């Protein structure tokens, strides 16, 4: 059989996954990455002995990751993965707190300290979240989404009850209000819409499957951070014979013989292309609204204060926060998330230091060139304002940090846009509306032999889902190459 050549454009986690699996199938694979390092948005910085991720900071569905490394013959390269318990600490503007555990009874007990009835609310919410996972989540993730007919066929295998459940889904906020009475727990449940860069007041209740996944399969930390996972995946892919070219920006065009891919004047011929980049523009959907961006601070802290691994510090008015963000404004009282990996992993910081990843949501930048330039320039002043808000909120909840924090890095929406994210949006497509998840750009491109991978396409963002997109893209590309051989 003739050797088929595949180009992978973009070396994020989705592109690396597709490249490795296609090479494993025996194809001649070349990966082009326009930046100096692999990983896409999943980057890592090292400064003064600290190692801090600048993109994703946690891992769910670890079996997806382990299964990929086994298929690539790289299980020995995978860093150790540890499960976190507790999973996340939540603090509220009125001083109350709540802790989520994998152990449902401990989660219910913590919620019951806010109000006794919330203990029952936790059980009801997670039961419905599990039902949503069985009815819609599993069929959504088990195969590429090619249309409602195929998806509903997979749903129907779960029975009539599953189909009825899917048709009744409202917004995530409405689901939260059906089970919880306090603003605290409603904020907790609504937060999971931000895993897709969406608002809980506009996104489908289907996103309740995320807290179910975290409870059922655990929240995990990769030793060395997600950046270490990217390094290991890059090594596994190269072991399969993938040719990797860094600092090479390429375009691709199709003709009667396949695709020409490469920098101007240096194009090579390929039989198929997997593009690990946001597909909205390519698909003619560049005018659609975008999901949220974010602003990240990287902090060095003197000593080892007793901070949880994952913490969310909520603002006072969650609905107002999202109204402001999707109105194109920074939140007046933003919710702050921080990750303290050294709480679990001694390899990421010296013994006398702590590194913190701190993030707030931010609106995506406008995409029109003039408006974008103006908004990008404004971020220099806006960053100072948001930085002050973040410090104030950290100190309000953890006064022991006063005088001990130093900024060692930041990432703005402008930085994300420079990595190829449209408008700096972390996830690109905005999945608002009951059927929002089904409007996500598909993996199969508009021309034969073109496929997409990454957080901007099906099934969505987050390390395991991006790996699934790469796996689906590789399977579909392999099928195309078999037919065209």
Tab-separated table of C-alpha atoms in Angstrom:
chain	number	residue	atom	x	y	z
A	1	UNK	CA	0.000	0.000	0.000
A	2	UNK	CA	1.243	3.481	-0.845
A	3	UNK	CA	2.517	5.545	2.085
A	4	UNK	CA	0.079	8.353	2.814
A	5	UNK	CA	1.325	11.697	4.055
A	6	UNK	CA	-0.520	13.696	6.706
A	7	UNK	CA	0.203	17.253	7.840
A	8	UNK	CA	-0.831	18.341	11.308
A	9	UNK	CA	-1.010	22.123	11.584
A	10	UNK	CA	-0.643	23.152	15.224
A	11	UNK	CA	1.084	21.378	18.086
A	12	UNK	CA	-1.432	21.739	20.888
A	13	UNK	CA	-2.660	18.689	22.777
A	14	UNK	CA	-5.239	17.886	20.085
A	15	UNK	CA	-2.710	18.126	17.263
A	16	UNK	CA	-0.145	16.059	19.142
A	17	UNK	CA	-2.756	13.382	19.825
A	18	UNK	CA	-3.844	13.197	16.194
A	19	UNK	CA	-0.254	13.161	14.942
A	20	UNK	CA	0.821	10.360	17.254
A	21	UNK	CA	-2.165	8.141	16.488
A	22	UNK	CA	-1.865	8.653	12.733
A	23	UNK	CA	1.823	7.773	12.863
A	24	UNK	CA	0.933	4.709	14.920
A	25	UNK	CA	-1.316	3.662	12.023
A	26	UNK	CA	1.692	3.755	9.716
A	27	UNK	CA	1.166	7.129	8.046
A	28	UNK	CA	3.978	9.562	7.309
A	29	UNK	CA	3.126	12.471	9.625
A	30	UNK	CA	4.654	15.942	9.792
A	31	UNK	CA	3.590	18.388	12.506
A	32	UNK	CA	4.054	22.138	12.039
A	33	UNK	CA	3.931	24.454	15.059
A	34	UNK	CA	4.240	28.198	14.619
A	35	UNK	CA	5.595	28.932	18.102
A	36	UNK	CA	8.857	27.834	19.758
A	37	UNK	CA	7.168	25.160	21.904
A	38	UNK	CA	4.466	22.526	21.775
A	39	UNK	CA	1.270	22.643	23.819
A	40	UNK	CA	-0.818	25.447	22.347
A	41	UNK	CA	-2.580	27.170	25.256
A	42	UNK	CA	-1.196	24.521	27.638
A	43	UNK	CA	2.089	26.275	28.283
A	44	UNK	CA	4.367	26.249	31.330
A	45	UNK	CA	6.805	28.853	32.623
A	46	UNK	CA	9.827	28.332	34.849
A	47	UNK	CA	11.056	31.240	36.951
A	48	UNK	CA	13.235	31.301	40.072
A	49	UNK	CA	12.769	27.588	40.655
A	50	UNK	CA	8.982	27.749	40.219
A	51	UNK	CA	7.157	25.749	37.578
A	52	UNK	CA	3.707	27.161	36.769
A	53	UNK	CA	1.170	26.233	34.106
A	54	UNK	CA	-0.352	29.144	32.212
A	55	UNK	CA	-3.246	27.147	30.737
A	56	UNK	CA	-5.232	24.235	32.177
A	57	UNK	CA	-4.400	23.429	35.802
A	58	UNK	CA	-6.323	20.227	36.518
A	59	UNK	CA	-7.052	16.886	34.939
A	60	UNK	CA	-10.270	14.890	34.793
A	61	UNK	CA	-11.032	11.552	33.086
A	62	UNK	CA	-7.483	10.287	33.660
A	63	UNK	CA	-8.212	7.000	31.888
A	64	UNK	CA	-8.486	8.940	28.610
A	65	UNK	CA	-4.944	10.239	29.161
A	66	UNK	CA	-3.526	6.903	30.281
A	67	UNK	CA	-5.214	5.112	27.390
A	68	UNK	CA	-3.697	7.516	24.875
A	69	UNK	CA	-0.172	7.038	26.210
A	70	UNK	CA	-0.628	3.257	26.145
A	71	UNK	CA	-1.778	3.386	22.500
A	72	UNK	CA	1.251	5.484	21.641
A	73	UNK	CA	3.611	3.072	23.397
A	74	UNK	CA	4.539	5.834	25.817
A	75	UNK	CA	3.142	4.672	29.158
A	76	UNK	CA	6.670	4.884	30.568
A	77	UNK	CA	6.799	8.584	29.652
A	78	UNK	CA	3.594	9.590	31.457
A	79	UNK	CA	4.278	11.542	34.676
A	80	UNK	CA	2.619	10.268	37.868
A	81	UNK	CA	-1.009	11.331	38.237
A	82	UNK	CA	-2.455	11.828	41.724
A	83	UNK	CA	-6.072	12.261	42.764
A	84	UNK	CA	-6.996	15.284	44.875
A	85	UNK	CA	-9.225	15.061	47.947
A	86	UNK	CA	-10.650	17.562	48.679
A	87	UNK	CA	-11.186	18.647	45.105
A	88	UNK	CA	-11.831	22.367	45.466
A	89	UNK	CA	-12.454	24.956	48.188
A	90	UNK	CA	-15.097	27.639	47.591
A	91	UNK	CA	-15.244	30.906	49.518
A	92	UNK	CA	-18.028	33.462	49.291
A	93	UNK	CA	-18.254	37.214	49.708
A	94	UNK	CA	-20.083	36.939	53.061
A	95	UNK	CA	-17.269	34.850	54.556
A	96	UNK	CA	-18.975	31.468	54.228
A	97	UNK	CA	-17.181	28.503	52.712
A	98	UNK	CA	-17.880	25.162	51.062
A	99	UNK	CA	-15.607	22.280	50.082
A	100	UNK	CA	-16.275	19.811	47.253
A	101	UNK	CA	-15.009	16.254	47.656
A	102	UNK	CA	-15.132	13.130	45.561
A	103	UNK	CA	-16.869	11.622	48.595
A	104	UNK	CA	-20.483	12.741	48.095
A	105	UNK	CA	-21.354	12.504	51.791
A	106	UNK	CA	-18.516	14.842	52.730
A	107	UNK	CA	-19.647	17.286	50.031
A	108	UNK	CA	-23.212	17.120	51.346
A	109	UNK	CA	-22.018	17.661	54.894
A	110	UNK	CA	-20.052	20.751	53.855
A	111	UNK	CA	-23.079	22.165	51.999
A	112	UNK	CA	-25.268	21.412	55.000
A	113	UNK	CA	-23.150	23.773	57.077
A	114	UNK	CA	-24.385	26.587	54.837
A	115	UNK	CA	-28.004	25.508	55.344
A	116	UNK	CA	-29.216	22.059	56.430
A	117	UNK	CA	-31.477	21.673	53.384
A	118	UNK	CA	-28.481	21.994	51.065
A	119	UNK	CA	-27.357	18.568	52.169
A	120	UNK	CA	-30.388	17.110	50.370
A	121	UNK	CA	-29.797	19.544	47.525
A	122	UNK	CA	-26.342	18.061	46.931
A	123	UNK	CA	-27.763	14.557	46.633
A	124	UNK	CA	-30.511	15.684	44.272
A	125	UNK	CA	-28.205	17.799	42.125
A	126	UNK	CA	-25.585	15.100	41.703
A	127	UNK	CA	-28.224	12.455	40.991
A	128	UNK	CA	-29.603	14.596	38.183
A	129	UNK	CA	-26.085	15.388	36.971
A	130	UNK	CA	-25.361	11.675	36.717
A	131	UNK	CA	-28.593	11.126	34.790
A	132	UNK	CA	-27.588	13.890	32.362
A	133	UNK	CA	-24.201	12.222	31.929
A	134	UNK	CA	-25.773	8.859	31.143
A	135	UNK	CA	-28.429	10.322	28.862
A	136	UNK	CA	-26.413	12.882	26.918
A	137	UNK	CA	-22.789	13.074	28.062
A	138	UNK	CA	-21.724	9.530	27.282
A	139	UNK	CA	-23.292	9.492	23.788
A	140	UNK	CA	-21.808	12.944	23.095
A	141	UNK	CA	-18.295	11.784	23.911
A	142	UNK	CA	-18.291	8.262	22.515
A	143	UNK	CA	-18.124	9.254	18.827
A	144	UNK	CA	-17.546	12.317	16.637
A	145	UNK	CA	-20.640	14.532	16.413
A	146	UNK	CA	-21.696	14.439	12.762
A	147	UNK	CA	-25.304	15.482	13.236
A	148	UNK	CA	-28.336	15.008	15.470
A	149	UNK	CA	-29.420	11.783	13.781
A	150	UNK	CA	-26.321	9.844	14.800
A	151	UNK	CA	-26.286	11.412	18.245
A	152	UNK	CA	-29.952	10.603	18.909
A	153	UNK	CA	-29.326	7.031	17.788
A	154	UNK	CA	-26.697	6.748	20.506
A	155	UNK	CA	-29.045	8.404	23.015
A	156	UNK	CA	-31.854	6.017	22.071
A	157	UNK	CA	-29.686	3.083	23.094
A	158	UNK	CA	-30.016	4.447	26.650
A	159	UNK	CA	-33.813	4.190	26.431
A	160	UNK	CA	-36.835	6.495	26.174
A	161	UNK	CA	-36.129	8.004	29.594
A	162	UNK	CA	-32.777	9.284	28.385
A	163	UNK	CA	-34.354	10.923	25.331
A	164	UNK	CA	-37.025	12.586	27.491
A	165	UNK	CA	-34.379	13.822	29.916
A	166	UNK	CA	-32.471	15.541	27.122
A	167	UNK	CA	-35.547	17.343	25.784
A	168	UNK	CA	-36.396	18.788	29.216
A	169	UNK	CA	-33.022	20.378	29.935
A	170	UNK	CA	-33.163	24.081	30.768
A	171	UNK	CA	-30.244	26.315	31.784
A	172	UNK	CA	-27.607	25.332	34.290
A	173	UNK	CA	-28.779	28.117	36.601
A	174	UNK	CA	-32.354	26.818	36.523
A	175	UNK	CA	-31.112	23.336	37.375
A	176	UNK	CA	-29.092	24.782	40.268
A	177	UNK	CA	-32.127	26.677	41.583
A	178	UNK	CA	-34.229	23.535	41.419
A	179	UNK	CA	-31.921	21.838	43.925
A	180	UNK	CA	-30.258	24.573	45.982
A	181	UNK	CA	-31.758	27.360	48.080
A	182	UNK	CA	-28.667	29.410	48.901
A	183	UNK	CA	-26.867	31.767	46.541
A	184	UNK	CA	-23.669	30.003	47.624
A	185	UNK	CA	-24.565	26.617	46.199
A	186	UNK	CA	-26.229	28.129	43.150
A	187	UNK	CA	-22.943	29.899	42.406
A	188	UNK	CA	-21.059	26.641	42.917
A	189	UNK	CA	-23.239	24.772	40.424
A	190	UNK	CA	-23.256	27.645	37.932
A	191	UNK	CA	-19.481	27.886	37.892
A	192	UNK	CA	-19.200	24.786	35.707
A	193	UNK	CA	-20.524	26.718	32.697
A	194	UNK	CA	-17.216	28.595	32.734
A	195	UNK	CA	-15.458	25.340	31.816
A	196	UNK	CA	-16.826	26.159	28.342
A	197	UNK	CA	-16.376	29.933	28.681
A	198	UNK	CA	-20.148	30.333	29.030
A	199	UNK	CA	-22.679	31.913	31.392
A	200	UNK	CA	-24.724	29.623	33.677
A	201	UNK	CA	-27.748	31.807	32.907
A	202	UNK	CA	-27.529	31.031	29.177
A	203	UNK	CA	-25.774	27.647	28.955
A	204	UNK	CA	-27.568	24.313	28.952
A	205	UNK	CA	-28.058	22.296	32.134
A	206	UNK	CA	-26.103	19.628	30.253
A	207	UNK	CA	-22.974	21.213	31.755
A	208	UNK	CA	-23.964	19.642	35.064
A	209	UNK	CA	-22.255	16.551	33.675
A	210	UNK	CA	-18.933	18.264	34.564
A	211	UNK	CA	-19.404	18.154	38.357
A	212	UNK	CA	-20.609	14.568	37.932
A	213	UNK	CA	-17.398	13.693	36.045
A	214	UNK	CA	-15.308	15.309	38.766
A	215	UNK	CA	-17.136	13.424	41.497
A	216	UNK	CA	-17.297	10.079	39.686
A	217	UNK	CA	-13.823	10.033	38.135
A	218	UNK	CA	-11.943	12.437	40.377
A	219	UNK	CA	-9.948	15.647	40.023
A	220	UNK	CA	-6.286	14.908	39.398
A	221	UNK	CA	-2.896	16.580	39.348
A	222	UNK	CA	-0.075	15.630	36.987
A	223	UNK	CA	3.297	15.690	38.692
A	224	UNK	CA	5.112	18.708	37.280
A	225	UNK	CA	1.840	20.204	35.997
A	226	UNK	CA	0.051	20.017	32.659
A	227	UNK	CA	3.226	21.358	31.063
A	228	UNK	CA	4.975	18.136	32.087
A	229	UNK	CA	2.140	16.189	30.448
A	230	UNK	CA	2.681	18.138	27.215
A	231	UNK	CA	6.408	17.378	27.334
A	232	UNK	CA	5.664	13.678	27.771
A	233	UNK	CA	3.109	13.662	24.962
A	234	UNK	CA	5.574	15.386	22.645
A	235	UNK	CA	8.173	12.713	23.452
A	236	UNK	CA	5.646	9.917	22.833
A	237	UNK	CA	4.649	11.417	19.485
A	238	UNK	CA	8.258	11.740	18.351
A	239	UNK	CA	8.830	8.134	19.408
A	240	UNK	CA	6.178	7.185	16.838
A	241	UNK	CA	8.233	8.881	14.125
A	242	UNK	CA	6.318	12.153	13.768
A	243	UNK	CA	8.497	14.871	12.261
A	244	UNK	CA	8.032	18.035	14.360
A	245	UNK	CA	8.875	21.502	13.033
A	246	UNK	CA	8.737	24.373	15.537
A	247	UNK	CA	8.667	28.090	14.699
A	248	UNK	CA	7.161	27.304	11.302
A	249	UNK	CA	3.883	28.999	10.377
A	250	UNK	CA	2.173	27.329	7.449
A	251	UNK	CA	-0.864	27.630	5.246
A	252	UNK	CA	-2.709	24.911	3.395
A	253	UNK	CA	-4.524	24.733	0.055
A	254	UNK	CA	-6.329	21.893	-1.668
A	255	UNK	CA	-6.060	20.840	-5.289
A	256	UNK	CA	-7.010	17.757	-7.302
A	257	UNK	CA	-4.093	15.756	-5.883
A	258	UNK	CA	-4.590	16.577	-2.198
A	259	UNK	CA	-3.173	19.398	-0.094
A	260	UNK	CA	-0.158	21.639	-0.306
A	261	UNK	CA	1.058	22.641	3.160
A	262	UNK	CA	3.964	24.792	4.245
A	263	UNK	CA	5.341	28.308	4.472
A	264	UNK	CA	5.151	30.424	1.294
A	265	UNK	CA	7.502	28.959	-1.263
A	266	UNK	CA	8.179	25.844	0.779
A	267	UNK	CA	4.920	23.938	0.440
A	268	UNK	CA	4.906	20.140	0.394
A	269	UNK	CA	2.204	17.773	-0.825
A	270	UNK	CA	0.066	15.850	1.665
A	271	UNK	CA	-2.901	13.529	1.339
A	272	UNK	CA	-4.751	14.825	4.412
A	273	UNK	CA	-4.524	17.700	6.905
A	274	UNK	CA	-5.477	17.923	10.577
A	275	UNK	CA	-5.723	21.516	11.785
A	276	UNK	CA	-5.239	22.070	15.503
A	277	UNK	CA	-6.584	25.630	15.537
A	278	UNK	CA	-9.922	27.294	16.141
A	279	UNK	CA	-12.084	26.491	13.099
A	280	UNK	CA	-14.664	29.311	13.238
A	281	UNK	CA	-13.008	31.499	10.587
A	282	UNK	CA	-12.247	28.576	8.289
A	283	UNK	CA	-15.879	27.484	8.482
A	284	UNK	CA	-17.181	30.984	7.713
A	285	UNK	CA	-18.454	31.477	11.262
A	286	UNK	CA	-16.102	34.256	12.310
A	287	UNK	CA	-18.945	36.671	13.110
A	288	UNK	CA	-20.434	34.447	15.820
A	289	UNK	CA	-20.160	35.523	19.484
A	290	UNK	CA	-17.178	34.157	21.372
A	291	UNK	CA	-16.807	32.466	24.726
A	292	UNK	CA	-14.948	34.148	27.555
A	293	UNK	CA	-11.273	34.963	27.712
A	294	UNK	CA	-9.283	35.267	30.924
A	295	UNK	CA	-6.582	37.193	32.732
A	296	UNK	CA	-3.919	35.178	34.566
A	297	UNK	CA	-1.405	36.254	37.172
A	298	UNK	CA	1.541	34.067	38.097
A	299	UNK	CA	2.693	34.771	41.646
A	300	UNK	CA	5.685	33.843	43.748
A	301	UNK	CA	4.856	33.655	47.460
A	302	UNK	CA	7.462	33.593	50.216
A	303	UNK	CA	7.196	30.440	52.327
A	304	UNK	CA	4.586	27.707	52.185
A	305	UNK	CA	1.261	29.154	53.413
A	306	UNK	CA	-1.462	26.555	54.031
A	307	UNK	CA	-3.465	27.195	50.853
A	308	UNK	CA	-5.649	24.542	49.152
A	309	UNK	CA	-4.657	23.126	45.771
A	310	UNK	CA	-7.747	24.577	44.011
A	311	UNK	CA	-9.776	27.511	45.357
A	312	UNK	CA	-12.586	29.715	44.003
A	313	UNK	CA	-13.309	33.096	45.604
A	314	UNK	CA	-16.755	34.210	44.426
A	315	UNK	CA	-17.913	37.788	43.925
A	316	UNK	CA	-21.130	39.083	45.490
A	317	UNK	CA	-23.423	39.142	42.451
A	318	UNK	CA	-22.839	36.287	40.014
A	319	UNK	CA	-25.562	37.303	37.541
A	320	UNK	CA	-24.236	40.856	37.350
A	321	UNK	CA	-20.736	39.473	36.807
A	322	UNK	CA	-21.802	37.555	33.705
A	323	UNK	CA	-23.969	40.420	32.433
A	324	UNK	CA	-20.874	42.629	32.573
A	325	UNK	CA	-18.578	40.055	30.956
A	326	UNK	CA	-20.897	39.295	28.054
A	327	UNK	CA	-21.594	43.011	27.731
A	328	UNK	CA	-17.917	43.401	26.886
A	329	UNK	CA	-16.841	44.775	30.286
A	330	UNK	CA	-14.566	43.473	32.994
A	331	UNK	CA	-16.475	42.440	36.097
A	332	UNK	CA	-16.765	45.032	38.844
A	333	UNK	CA	-16.431	42.289	41.482
A	334	UNK	CA	-14.855	39.305	39.736
A	335	UNK	CA	-14.757	35.708	40.864
A	336	UNK	CA	-11.119	34.710	41.388
A	337	UNK	CA	-9.763	31.187	40.912
A	338	UNK	CA	-6.334	30.159	42.088
A	339	UNK	CA	-4.271	27.000	41.902
A	340	UNK	CA	-1.510	26.180	44.382
A	341	UNK	CA	0.143	23.086	42.879
A	342	UNK	CA	2.826	22.929	45.577
A	343	UNK	CA	0.079	21.949	48.046
A	344	UNK	CA	0.286	18.518	46.392
A	345	UNK	CA	3.456	18.491	44.314
A	346	UNK	CA	6.836	19.352	45.904
A	347	UNK	CA	8.578	19.381	42.503
A	348	UNK	CA	6.981	22.621	41.274
A	349	UNK	CA	8.528	25.028	43.806
A	350	UNK	CA	11.571	25.335	46.085
A	351	UNK	CA	10.967	24.410	49.751
A	352	UNK	CA	10.765	28.068	50.808
A	353	UNK	CA	8.524	29.276	47.965
A	354	UNK	CA	4.993	28.808	46.648
A	355	UNK	CA	3.812	29.430	43.103
A	356	UNK	CA	0.214	30.502	42.469
A	357	UNK	CA	-1.778	30.533	39.236
A	358	UNK	CA	-4.523	33.155	39.698
A	359	UNK	CA	-7.247	33.822	37.129
A	360	UNK	CA	-10.380	35.872	36.497
A	361	UNK	CA	-12.734	35.647	33.546
A	362	UNK	CA	-12.562	38.445	30.978
A	363	UNK	CA	-14.602	39.289	27.869
A	364	UNK	CA	-13.222	38.249	24.521
A	365	UNK	CA	-11.738	41.061	22.456
A	366	UNK	CA	-13.613	42.389	19.408
A	367	UNK	CA	-12.451	40.843	16.174
A	368	UNK	CA	-12.735	43.858	13.854
A	369	UNK	CA	-9.143	45.108	13.298
A	370	UNK	CA	-9.721	48.691	14.453
A	371	UNK	CA	-11.762	47.766	17.510
A	372	UNK	CA	-9.327	44.966	18.350
A	373	UNK	CA	-6.316	47.296	18.264
A	374	UNK	CA	-8.071	49.753	20.578
A	375	UNK	CA	-9.160	47.036	23.028
A	376	UNK	CA	-5.717	45.417	23.009
A	377	UNK	CA	-4.042	48.729	23.797
A	378	UNK	CA	-6.480	49.317	26.662
A	379	UNK	CA	-5.402	46.113	28.367
A	380	UNK	CA	-2.227	47.702	29.705
A	381	UNK	CA	-4.339	49.900	31.999
A	382	UNK	CA	-7.048	47.307	32.569
A	383	UNK	CA	-4.493	44.755	33.720
A	384	UNK	CA	-3.452	47.053	36.570
A	385	UNK	CA	-7.063	47.452	37.687
A	386	UNK	CA	-7.781	43.723	37.563
A	387	UNK	CA	-4.485	42.927	39.287
A	388	UNK	CA	-5.522	45.160	42.185
A	389	UNK	CA	-8.909	43.429	42.391
A	390	UNK	CA	-7.260	40.013	42.443
A	391	UNK	CA	-4.795	40.997	45.176
A	392	UNK	CA	-7.565	42.578	47.267
A	393	UNK	CA	-9.679	39.434	47.071
A	394	UNK	CA	-6.784	37.114	47.866
A	395	UNK	CA	-5.880	39.224	50.924
A	396	UNK	CA	-9.503	39.467	52.082
A	397	UNK	CA	-9.674	35.677	52.328
A	398	UNK	CA	-6.025	34.929	53.123
A	399	UNK	CA	-4.566	37.940	54.996
A	400	UNK	CA	-1.434	35.911	55.752
A	401	UNK	CA	-0.369	36.551	52.131
A	402	UNK	CA	0.129	40.274	52.730
A	403	UNK	CA	3.634	41.396	51.826
A	404	UNK	CA	4.594	37.935	50.576
A	405	UNK	CA	3.373	37.989	46.949
A	406	UNK	CA	5.349	38.993	43.865
A	407	UNK	CA	4.121	38.937	40.262
A	408	UNK	CA	6.400	36.827	38.055
A	409	UNK	CA	4.193	36.644	34.977
A	410	UNK	CA	0.819	37.361	33.456
A	411	UNK	CA	-1.330	36.293	30.526
A	412	UNK	CA	-3.931	38.659	29.060
A	413	UNK	CA	-6.535	38.139	26.319
A	414	UNK	CA	-4.004	39.835	24.014
A	415	UNK	CA	-1.490	37.081	24.786
A	416	UNK	CA	-4.103	34.410	24.093
A	417	UNK	CA	-4.977	36.069	20.786
A	418	UNK	CA	-1.289	35.971	19.851
A	419	UNK	CA	-1.440	32.186	20.300
A	420	UNK	CA	-4.245	32.016	17.729
A	421	UNK	CA	-7.298	32.160	19.989
A	422	UNK	CA	-9.958	34.279	18.233
A	423	UNK	CA	-10.335	37.496	20.216
A	424	UNK	CA	-8.332	35.841	22.969
A	425	UNK	CA	-11.303	33.568	23.669
A	426	UNK	CA	-10.133	30.447	25.497
A	427	UNK	CA	-12.677	28.113	23.884
A	428	UNK	CA	-13.745	30.061	20.795
A	429	UNK	CA	-17.294	28.910	20.143
A	430	UNK	CA	-19.905	30.147	22.646
A	431	UNK	CA	-22.330	27.274	23.433
A	432	UNK	CA	-25.253	29.302	24.755
A	433	UNK	CA	-28.800	28.011	24.318
A	434	UNK	CA	-30.450	24.649	24.877
A	435	UNK	CA	-28.810	23.142	21.809
A	436	UNK	CA	-25.588	25.156	22.086
A	437	UNK	CA	-23.273	22.138	22.518
A	438	UNK	CA	-24.577	20.679	19.245
A	439	UNK	CA	-23.633	23.793	17.293
A	440	UNK	CA	-19.985	23.402	18.226
A	441	UNK	CA	-17.788	23.259	15.087
A	442	UNK	CA	-17.411	19.689	13.874
A	443	UNK	CA	-14.200	17.780	13.369
A	444	UNK	CA	-14.810	17.065	9.679
A	445	UNK	CA	-13.838	20.082	7.573
A	446	UNK	CA	-15.579	21.400	4.492
A	447	UNK	CA	-13.278	19.669	1.994
A	448	UNK	CA	-12.344	15.968	1.767
A	449	UNK	CA	-9.336	15.079	3.867
A	450	UNK	CA	-9.510	18.153	6.140
A	451	UNK	CA	-10.162	17.655	9.856
A	452	UNK	CA	-10.020	19.808	12.980
A	453	UNK	CA	-8.810	19.060	16.497
A	454	UNK	CA	-8.619	21.092	19.694
A	455	UNK	CA	-10.813	22.849	22.227
A	456	UNK	CA	-12.633	24.852	19.552
A	457	UNK	CA	-14.206	21.778	17.999
A	458	UNK	CA	-16.160	18.746	19.243
A	459	UNK	CA	-16.303	17.690	22.042
A	460	UNK	CA	-14.882	20.843	23.711
A	461	UNK	CA	-12.190	22.176	26.017
A	462	UNK	CA	-10.201	20.538	28.790
A	463	UNK	CA	-7.284	18.151	28.413
A	464	UNK	CA	-9.187	14.839	28.048
A	465	UNK	CA	-11.799	16.271	25.670
A	466	UNK	CA	-9.118	17.840	23.509
A	467	UNK	CA	-7.375	14.449	23.415
A	468	UNK	CA	-10.690	12.905	22.315
A	469	UNK	CA	-10.943	15.473	19.513
A	470	UNK	CA	-7.458	14.501	18.362
A	471	UNK	CA	-8.339	10.819	18.508
A	472	UNK	CA	-11.548	11.354	16.520
A	473	UNK	CA	-9.679	13.469	13.941
A	474	UNK	CA	-7.058	10.734	13.554
A	475	UNK	CA	-9.714	8.040	13.115
A	476	UNK	CA	-11.609	10.073	10.521
A	477	UNK	CA	-8.407	10.970	8.667
A	478	UNK	CA	-7.357	7.307	8.616
A	479	UNK	CA	-10.734	6.332	7.184
A	480	UNK	CA	-10.385	8.997	4.477
A	481	UNK	CA	-6.885	7.792	3.599
A	482	UNK	CA	-8.002	4.168	3.346
A	483	UNK	CA	-10.765	5.132	0.929
A	484	UNK	CA	-8.461	7.292	-1.184
A	485	UNK	CA	-5.452	4.929	-1.258
